[in-house]
PDB file of C-alpha atoms in Angstrom:
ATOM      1  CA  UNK A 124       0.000   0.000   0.000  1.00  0.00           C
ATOM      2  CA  UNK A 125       2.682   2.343   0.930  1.00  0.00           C
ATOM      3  CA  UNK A 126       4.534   1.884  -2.416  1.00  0.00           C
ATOM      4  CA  UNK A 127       1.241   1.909  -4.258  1.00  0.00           C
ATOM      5  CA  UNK A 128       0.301   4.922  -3.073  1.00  0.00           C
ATOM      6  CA  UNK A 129       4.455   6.940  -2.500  1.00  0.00           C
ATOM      7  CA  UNK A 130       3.277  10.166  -4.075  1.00  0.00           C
ATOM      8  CA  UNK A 131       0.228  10.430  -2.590  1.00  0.00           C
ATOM      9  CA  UNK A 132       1.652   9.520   0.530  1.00  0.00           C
ATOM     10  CA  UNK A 133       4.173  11.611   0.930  1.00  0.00           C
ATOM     11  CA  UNK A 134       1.552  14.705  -0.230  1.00  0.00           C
ATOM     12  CA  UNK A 135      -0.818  13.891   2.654  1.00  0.00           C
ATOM     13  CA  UNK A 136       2.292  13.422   4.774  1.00  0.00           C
ATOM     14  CA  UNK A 137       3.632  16.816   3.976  1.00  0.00           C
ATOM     15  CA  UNK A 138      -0.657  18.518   4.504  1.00  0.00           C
ATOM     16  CA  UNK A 139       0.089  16.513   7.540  1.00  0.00           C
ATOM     17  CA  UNK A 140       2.736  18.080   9.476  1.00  0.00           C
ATOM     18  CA  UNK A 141       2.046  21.706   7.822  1.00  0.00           C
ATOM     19  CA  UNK A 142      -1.526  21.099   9.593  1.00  0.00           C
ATOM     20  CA  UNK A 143       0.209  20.021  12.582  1.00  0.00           C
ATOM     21  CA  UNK A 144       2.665  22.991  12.461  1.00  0.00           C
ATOM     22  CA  UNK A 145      -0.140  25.599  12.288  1.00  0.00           C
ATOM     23  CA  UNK A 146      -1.867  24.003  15.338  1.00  0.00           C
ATOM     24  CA  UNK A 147       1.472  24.302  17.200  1.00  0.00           C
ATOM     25  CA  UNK A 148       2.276  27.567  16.480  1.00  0.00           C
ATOM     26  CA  UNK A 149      -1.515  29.040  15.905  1.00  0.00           C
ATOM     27  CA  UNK A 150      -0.133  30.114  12.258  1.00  0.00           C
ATOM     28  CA  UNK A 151      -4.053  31.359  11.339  1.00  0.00           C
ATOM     29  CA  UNK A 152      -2.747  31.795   7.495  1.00  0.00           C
ATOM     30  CA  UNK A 153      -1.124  28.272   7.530  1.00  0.00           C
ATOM     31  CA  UNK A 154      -4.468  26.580   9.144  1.00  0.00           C
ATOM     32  CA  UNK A 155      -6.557  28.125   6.666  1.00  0.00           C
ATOM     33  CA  UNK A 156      -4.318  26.655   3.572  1.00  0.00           C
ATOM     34  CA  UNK A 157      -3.854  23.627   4.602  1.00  0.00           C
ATOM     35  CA  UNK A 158      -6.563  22.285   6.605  1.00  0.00           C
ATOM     36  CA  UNK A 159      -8.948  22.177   2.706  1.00  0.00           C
ATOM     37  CA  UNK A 160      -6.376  20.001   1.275  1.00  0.00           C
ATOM     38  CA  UNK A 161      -6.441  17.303   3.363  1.00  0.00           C
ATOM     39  CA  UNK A 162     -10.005  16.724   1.726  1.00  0.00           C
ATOM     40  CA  UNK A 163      -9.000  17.847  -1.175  1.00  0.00           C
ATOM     41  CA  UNK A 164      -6.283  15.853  -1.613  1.00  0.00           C
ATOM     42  CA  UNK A 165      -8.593  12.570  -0.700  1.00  0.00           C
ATOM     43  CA  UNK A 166     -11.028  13.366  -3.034  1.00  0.00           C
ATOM     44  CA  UNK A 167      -8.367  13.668  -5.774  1.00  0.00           C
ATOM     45  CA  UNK A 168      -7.455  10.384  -5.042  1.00  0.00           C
ATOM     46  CA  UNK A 169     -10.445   8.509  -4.340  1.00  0.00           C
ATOM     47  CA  UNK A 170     -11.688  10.101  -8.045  1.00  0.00           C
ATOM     48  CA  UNK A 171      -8.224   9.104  -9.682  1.00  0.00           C
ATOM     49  CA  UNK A 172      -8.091   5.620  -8.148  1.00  0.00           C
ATOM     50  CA  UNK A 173     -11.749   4.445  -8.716  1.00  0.00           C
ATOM     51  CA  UNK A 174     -13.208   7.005 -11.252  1.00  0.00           C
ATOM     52  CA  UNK A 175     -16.053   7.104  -8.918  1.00  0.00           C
ATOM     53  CA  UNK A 176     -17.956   4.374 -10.528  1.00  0.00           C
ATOM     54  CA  UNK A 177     -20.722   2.699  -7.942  1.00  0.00           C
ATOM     55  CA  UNK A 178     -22.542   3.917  -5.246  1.00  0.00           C
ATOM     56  CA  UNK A 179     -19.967   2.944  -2.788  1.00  0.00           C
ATOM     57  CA  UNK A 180     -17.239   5.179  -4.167  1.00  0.00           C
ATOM     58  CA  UNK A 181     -19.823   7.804  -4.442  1.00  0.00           C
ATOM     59  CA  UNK A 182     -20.734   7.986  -1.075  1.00  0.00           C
ATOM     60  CA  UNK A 183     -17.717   7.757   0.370  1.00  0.00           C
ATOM     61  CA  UNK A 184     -16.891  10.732  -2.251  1.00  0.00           C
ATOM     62  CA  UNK A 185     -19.818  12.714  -0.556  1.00  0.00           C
ATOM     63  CA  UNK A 186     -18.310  12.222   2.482  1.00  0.00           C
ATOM     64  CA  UNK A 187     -15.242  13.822   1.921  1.00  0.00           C
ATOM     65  CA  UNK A 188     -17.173  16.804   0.447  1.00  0.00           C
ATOM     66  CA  UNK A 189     -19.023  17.090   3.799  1.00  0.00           C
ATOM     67  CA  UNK A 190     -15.593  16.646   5.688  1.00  0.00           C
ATOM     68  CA  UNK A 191     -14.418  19.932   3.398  1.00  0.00           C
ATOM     69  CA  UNK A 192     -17.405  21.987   4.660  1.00  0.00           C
ATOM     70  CA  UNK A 193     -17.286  20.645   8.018  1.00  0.00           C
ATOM     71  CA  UNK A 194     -13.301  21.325   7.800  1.00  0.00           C
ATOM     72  CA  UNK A 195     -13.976  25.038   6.387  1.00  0.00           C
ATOM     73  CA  UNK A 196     -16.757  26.331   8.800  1.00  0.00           C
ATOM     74  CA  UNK A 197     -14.583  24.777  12.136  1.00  0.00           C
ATOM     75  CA  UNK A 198     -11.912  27.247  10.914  1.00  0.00           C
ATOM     76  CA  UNK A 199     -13.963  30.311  11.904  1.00  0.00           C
ATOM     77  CA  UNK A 200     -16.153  28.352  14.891  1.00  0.00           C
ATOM     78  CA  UNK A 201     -13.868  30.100  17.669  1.00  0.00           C
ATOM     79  CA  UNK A 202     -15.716  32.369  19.722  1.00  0.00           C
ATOM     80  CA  UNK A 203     -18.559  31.828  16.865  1.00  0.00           C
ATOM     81  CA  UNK A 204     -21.069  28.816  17.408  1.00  0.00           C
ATOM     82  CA  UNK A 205     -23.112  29.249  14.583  1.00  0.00           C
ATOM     83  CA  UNK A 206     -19.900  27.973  12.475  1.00  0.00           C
ATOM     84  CA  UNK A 207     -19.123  25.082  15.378  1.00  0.00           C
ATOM     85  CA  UNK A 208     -22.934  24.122  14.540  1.00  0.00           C
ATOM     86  CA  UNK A 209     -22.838  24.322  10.876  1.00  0.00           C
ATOM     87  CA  UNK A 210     -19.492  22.522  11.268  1.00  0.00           C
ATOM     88  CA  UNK A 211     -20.901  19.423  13.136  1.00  0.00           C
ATOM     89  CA  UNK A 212     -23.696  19.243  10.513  1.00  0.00           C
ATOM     90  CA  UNK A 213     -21.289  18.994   7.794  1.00  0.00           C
ATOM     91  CA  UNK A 214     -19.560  16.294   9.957  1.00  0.00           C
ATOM     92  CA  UNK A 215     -23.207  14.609  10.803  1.00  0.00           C
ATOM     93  CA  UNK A 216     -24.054  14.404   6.932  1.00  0.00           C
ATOM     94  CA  UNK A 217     -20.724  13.317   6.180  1.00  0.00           C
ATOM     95  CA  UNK A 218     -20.560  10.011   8.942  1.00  0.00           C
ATOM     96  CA  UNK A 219     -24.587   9.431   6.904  1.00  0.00           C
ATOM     97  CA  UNK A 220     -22.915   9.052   3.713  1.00  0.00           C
ATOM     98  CA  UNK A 221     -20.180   6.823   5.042  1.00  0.00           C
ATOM     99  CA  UNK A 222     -22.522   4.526   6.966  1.00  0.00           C
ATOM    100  CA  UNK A 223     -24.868   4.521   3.824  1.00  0.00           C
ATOM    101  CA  UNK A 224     -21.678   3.394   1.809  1.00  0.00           C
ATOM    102  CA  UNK A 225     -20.497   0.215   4.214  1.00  0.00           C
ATOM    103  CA  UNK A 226     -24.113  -0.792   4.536  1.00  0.00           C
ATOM    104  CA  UNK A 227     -23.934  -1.257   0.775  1.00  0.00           C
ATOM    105  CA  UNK A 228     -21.058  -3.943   1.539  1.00  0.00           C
ATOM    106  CA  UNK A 229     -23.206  -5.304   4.642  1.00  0.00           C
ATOM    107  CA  UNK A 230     -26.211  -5.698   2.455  1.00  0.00           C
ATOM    108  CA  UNK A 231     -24.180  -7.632   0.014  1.00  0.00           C
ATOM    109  CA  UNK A 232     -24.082 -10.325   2.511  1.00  0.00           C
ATOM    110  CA  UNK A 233     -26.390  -9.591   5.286  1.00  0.00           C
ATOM    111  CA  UNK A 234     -26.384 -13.278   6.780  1.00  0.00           C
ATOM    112  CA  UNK A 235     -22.716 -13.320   7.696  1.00  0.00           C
ATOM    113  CA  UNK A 236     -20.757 -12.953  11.155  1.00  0.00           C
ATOM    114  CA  UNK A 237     -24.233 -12.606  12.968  1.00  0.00           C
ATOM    115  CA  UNK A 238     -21.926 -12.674  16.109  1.00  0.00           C
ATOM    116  CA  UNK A 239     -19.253  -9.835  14.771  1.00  0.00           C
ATOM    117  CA  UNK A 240     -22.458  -7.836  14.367  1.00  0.00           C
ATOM    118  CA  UNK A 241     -23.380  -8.143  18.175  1.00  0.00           C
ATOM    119  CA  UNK A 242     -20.321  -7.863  19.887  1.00  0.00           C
ATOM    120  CA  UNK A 243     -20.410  -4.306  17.534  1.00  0.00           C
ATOM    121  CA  UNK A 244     -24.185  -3.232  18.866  1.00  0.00           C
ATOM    122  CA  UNK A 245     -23.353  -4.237  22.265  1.00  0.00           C
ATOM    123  CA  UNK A 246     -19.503  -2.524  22.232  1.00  0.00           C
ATOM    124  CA  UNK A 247     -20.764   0.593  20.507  1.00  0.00           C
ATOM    125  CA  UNK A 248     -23.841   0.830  22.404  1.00  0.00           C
ATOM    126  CA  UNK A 249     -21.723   1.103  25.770  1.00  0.00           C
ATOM    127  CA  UNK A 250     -19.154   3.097  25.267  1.00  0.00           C
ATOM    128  CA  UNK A 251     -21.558   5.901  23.419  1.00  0.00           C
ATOM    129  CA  UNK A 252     -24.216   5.798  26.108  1.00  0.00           C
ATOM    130  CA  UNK A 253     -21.309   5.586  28.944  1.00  0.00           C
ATOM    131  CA  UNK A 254     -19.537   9.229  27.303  1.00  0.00           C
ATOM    132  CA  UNK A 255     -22.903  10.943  26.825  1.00  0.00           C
ATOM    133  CA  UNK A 256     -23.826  10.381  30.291  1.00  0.00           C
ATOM    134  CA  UNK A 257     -20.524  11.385  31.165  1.00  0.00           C
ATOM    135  CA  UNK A 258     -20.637  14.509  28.902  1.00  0.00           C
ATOM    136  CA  UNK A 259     -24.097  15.749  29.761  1.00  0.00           C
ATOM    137  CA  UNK A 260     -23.585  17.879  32.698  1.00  0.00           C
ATOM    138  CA  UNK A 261     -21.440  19.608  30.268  1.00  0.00           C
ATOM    139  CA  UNK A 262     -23.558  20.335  27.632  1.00  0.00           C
ATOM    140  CA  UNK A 263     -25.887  22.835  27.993  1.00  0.00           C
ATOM    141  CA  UNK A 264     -27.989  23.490  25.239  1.00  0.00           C
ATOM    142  CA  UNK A 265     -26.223  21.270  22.813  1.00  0.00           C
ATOM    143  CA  UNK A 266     -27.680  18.210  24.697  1.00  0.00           C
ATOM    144  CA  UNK A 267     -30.059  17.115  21.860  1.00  0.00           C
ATOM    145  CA  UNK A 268     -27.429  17.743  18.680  1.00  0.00           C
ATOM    146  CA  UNK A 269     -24.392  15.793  20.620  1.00  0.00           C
ATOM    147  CA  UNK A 270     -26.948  13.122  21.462  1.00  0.00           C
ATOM    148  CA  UNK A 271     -27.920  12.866  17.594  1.00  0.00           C
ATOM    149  CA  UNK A 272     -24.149  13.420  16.231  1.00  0.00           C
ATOM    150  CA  UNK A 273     -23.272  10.822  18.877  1.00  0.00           C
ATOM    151  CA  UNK A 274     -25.507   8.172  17.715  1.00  0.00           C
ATOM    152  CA  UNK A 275     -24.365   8.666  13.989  1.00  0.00           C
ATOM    153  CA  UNK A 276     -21.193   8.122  14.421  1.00  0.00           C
ATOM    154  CA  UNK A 277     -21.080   4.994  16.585  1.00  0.00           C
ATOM    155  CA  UNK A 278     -24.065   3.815  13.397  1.00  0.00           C
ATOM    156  CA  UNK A 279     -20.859   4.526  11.501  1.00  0.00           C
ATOM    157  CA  UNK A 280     -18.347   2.855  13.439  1.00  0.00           C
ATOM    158  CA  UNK A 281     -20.786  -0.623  13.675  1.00  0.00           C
ATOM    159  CA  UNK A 282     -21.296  -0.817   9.902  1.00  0.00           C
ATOM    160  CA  UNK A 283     -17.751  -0.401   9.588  1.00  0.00           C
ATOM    161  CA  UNK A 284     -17.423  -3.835  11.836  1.00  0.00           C
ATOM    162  CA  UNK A 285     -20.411  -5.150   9.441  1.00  0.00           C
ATOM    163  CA  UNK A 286     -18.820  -5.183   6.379  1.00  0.00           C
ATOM    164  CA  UNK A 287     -16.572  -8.217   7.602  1.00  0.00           C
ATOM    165  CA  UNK A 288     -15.889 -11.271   5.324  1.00  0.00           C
ATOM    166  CA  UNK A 289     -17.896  -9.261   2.929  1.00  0.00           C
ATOM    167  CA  UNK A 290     -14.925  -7.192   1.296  1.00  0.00           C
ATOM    168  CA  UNK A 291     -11.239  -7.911   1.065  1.00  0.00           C
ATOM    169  CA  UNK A 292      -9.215  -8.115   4.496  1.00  0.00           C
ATOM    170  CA  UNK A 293      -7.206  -4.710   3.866  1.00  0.00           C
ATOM    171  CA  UNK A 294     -10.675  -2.906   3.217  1.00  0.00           C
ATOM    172  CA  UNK A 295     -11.945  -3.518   5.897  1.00  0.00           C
ATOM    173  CA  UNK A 296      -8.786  -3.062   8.391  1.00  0.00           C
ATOM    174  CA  UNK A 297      -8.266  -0.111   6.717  1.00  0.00           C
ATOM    175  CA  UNK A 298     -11.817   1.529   7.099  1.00  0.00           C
ATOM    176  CA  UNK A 299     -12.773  -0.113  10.758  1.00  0.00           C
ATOM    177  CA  UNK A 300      -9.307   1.682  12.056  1.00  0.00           C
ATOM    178  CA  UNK A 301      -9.919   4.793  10.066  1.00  0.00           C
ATOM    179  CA  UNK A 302     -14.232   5.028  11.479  1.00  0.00           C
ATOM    180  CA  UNK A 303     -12.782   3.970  15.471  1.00  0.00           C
ATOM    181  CA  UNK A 304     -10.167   7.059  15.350  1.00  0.00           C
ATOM    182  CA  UNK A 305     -12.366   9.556  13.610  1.00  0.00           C
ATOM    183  CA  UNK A 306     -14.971   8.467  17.145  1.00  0.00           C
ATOM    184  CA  UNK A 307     -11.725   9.298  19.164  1.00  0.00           C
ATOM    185  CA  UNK A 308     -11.480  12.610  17.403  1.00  0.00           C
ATOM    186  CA  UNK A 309     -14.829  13.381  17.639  1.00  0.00           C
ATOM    187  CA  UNK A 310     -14.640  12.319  21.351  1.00  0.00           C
ATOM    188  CA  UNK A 311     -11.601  14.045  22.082  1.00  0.00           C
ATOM    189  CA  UNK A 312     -13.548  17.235  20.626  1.00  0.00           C
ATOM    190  CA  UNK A 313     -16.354  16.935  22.911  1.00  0.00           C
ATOM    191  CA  UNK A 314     -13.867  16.598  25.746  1.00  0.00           C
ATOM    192  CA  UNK A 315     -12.000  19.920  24.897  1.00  0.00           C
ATOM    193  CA  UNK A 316     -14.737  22.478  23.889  1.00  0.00           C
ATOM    194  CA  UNK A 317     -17.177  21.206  26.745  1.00  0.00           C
ATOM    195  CA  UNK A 318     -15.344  19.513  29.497  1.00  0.00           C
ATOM    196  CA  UNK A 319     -11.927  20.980  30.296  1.00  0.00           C
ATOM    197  CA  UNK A 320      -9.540  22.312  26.980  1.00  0.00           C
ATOM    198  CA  UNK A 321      -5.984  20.928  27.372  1.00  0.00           C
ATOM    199  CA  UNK A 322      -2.890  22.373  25.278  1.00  0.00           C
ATOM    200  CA  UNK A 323      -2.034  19.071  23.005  1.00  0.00           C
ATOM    201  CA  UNK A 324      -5.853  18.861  22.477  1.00  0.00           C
ATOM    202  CA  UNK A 325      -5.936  20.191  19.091  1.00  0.00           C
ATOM    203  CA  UNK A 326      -3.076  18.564  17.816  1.00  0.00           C
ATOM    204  CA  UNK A 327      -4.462  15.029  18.937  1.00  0.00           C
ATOM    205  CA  UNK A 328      -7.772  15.994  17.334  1.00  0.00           C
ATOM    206  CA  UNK A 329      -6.262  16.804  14.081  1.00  0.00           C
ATOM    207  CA  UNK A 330      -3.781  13.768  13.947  1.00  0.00           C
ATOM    208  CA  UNK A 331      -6.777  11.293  14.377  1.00  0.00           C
ATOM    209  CA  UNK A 332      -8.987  13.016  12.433  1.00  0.00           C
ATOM    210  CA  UNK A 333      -6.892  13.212   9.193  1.00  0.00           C
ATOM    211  CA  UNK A 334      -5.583   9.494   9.560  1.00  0.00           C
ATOM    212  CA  UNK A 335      -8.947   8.727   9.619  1.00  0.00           C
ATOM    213  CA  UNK A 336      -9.946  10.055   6.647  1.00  0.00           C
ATOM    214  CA  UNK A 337      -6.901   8.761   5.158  1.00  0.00           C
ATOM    215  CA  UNK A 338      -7.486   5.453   6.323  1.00  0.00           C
ATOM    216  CA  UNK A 339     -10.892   5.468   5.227  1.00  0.00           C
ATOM    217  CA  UNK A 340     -10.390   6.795   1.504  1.00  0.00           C
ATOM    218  CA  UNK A 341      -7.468   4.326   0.697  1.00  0.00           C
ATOM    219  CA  UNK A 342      -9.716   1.805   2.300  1.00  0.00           C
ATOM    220  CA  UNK A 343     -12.343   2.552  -0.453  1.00  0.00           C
ATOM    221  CA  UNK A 344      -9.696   2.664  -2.974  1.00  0.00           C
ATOM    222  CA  UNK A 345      -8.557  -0.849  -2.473  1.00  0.00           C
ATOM    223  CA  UNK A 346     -12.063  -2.431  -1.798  1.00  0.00           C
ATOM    224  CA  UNK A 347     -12.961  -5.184  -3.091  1.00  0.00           C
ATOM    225  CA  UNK A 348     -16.802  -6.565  -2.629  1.00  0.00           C
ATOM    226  CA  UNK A 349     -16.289 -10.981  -2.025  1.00  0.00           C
ATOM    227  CA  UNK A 350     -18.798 -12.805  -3.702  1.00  0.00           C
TER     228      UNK A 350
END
């Protein structure tokens, strides 16, 4: 994969630590250039790689357009909520259009790894309703859309587990690790803007969240549907 994929690679590496960099430093100018491309940059490839041809590629295209907008409007959110908001609806669209794409793969082969599927629900289900309860004295107002933004995401991260002996082995690695650390991000998130902010909170939040795309795009590049 890594040779497949050098150029591209070391691009995303390079978005990577300039991203990084203006987080350190709080380079505003820097942020705001780089922080696009790293969906840019996915899209380019996920177009190049597949041409976009199936729903599944499509989806997971959509996606990474939502991750753009969700990207672009978290850029102005501080001190601004209406942006934070419009942000984590971009990001709430965007987790819809990668569940819709893995439950293509699920529905392929619905009858398999029945017991997979429950240790998912029953994983998923506790560790969501276990951080909600934790982060509700927290909230506020924003009870209801962290509850809802919550819930998508951990739909996300189960039909990630779903799509088990249904595609190729490095598909599905690739894509399960990539939907579990963009949860971390997300939970790391909620942890900084309503619980307590820490200094290396940001740059944790960004590293997950862009190897999680990563993961998750050349995971749809390589898949491969079993018969």
């Amino acid at each position: 994969m890594l040779k497949k994929y050098l150029k591209f690679n070391l691009l995303f590496a390079l978005i990577f630590v300039l991203q990084l960099t203006a987080e350190a430093w709080q380079i505003t100018l820097l942020r705001q250039i780089s922080k696009p491309c790293i969906a840019i940059s996915l899209m380019l490839l996920l177009a190049s790689e597949t041409a976009l041809k199936g729903r599944f590629h499509k989806r997971v295209f959509a996606g990474l357009i939502f991750g753009l907008a969700g990207d672009i409007f978290l850029l102005f959110a501080s001190g601004n909520e209406s942006y934070f908001l419009w942000g984590l609806f971009s990001f709430l669209i965007g987790h819809i259009c990668y569940t819709s794409a893995f439950y293509l793969d699920f529905k392929s082969a619905p009858e398999l790894d029945k017991r997979g599927a429950r240790i998912a629900i029953g994983t998923c289900a506790i560790l969501v309703i276990g951080f909600y309860l934790y982060l509700r004295p927290y909230l506020g107002h924003m009870k209801l859309p962290v509850m809802i933004y919550m819930l998508v995401i951990s739909m996300m991260v189960m039909m990630a587990c779903f799509r088990n002996l249904r595609v190729n082995a490095i598909s599905f690695n690739l894509i399960l690790t990539g939907a579990i650390l963009f949860m971390i991000s997300d939970a790391i998130l909620a942890y900084n803007k309503f619980v307590q902010p820490f200094s290396t909170g940001q740059i944790i939040i960004m590293s997950s969240y862009m190897a999680a795309q990563y993961l998750i795009t050349i995971g749809a590049s390589t898949r491969k549907l079993l018969n």
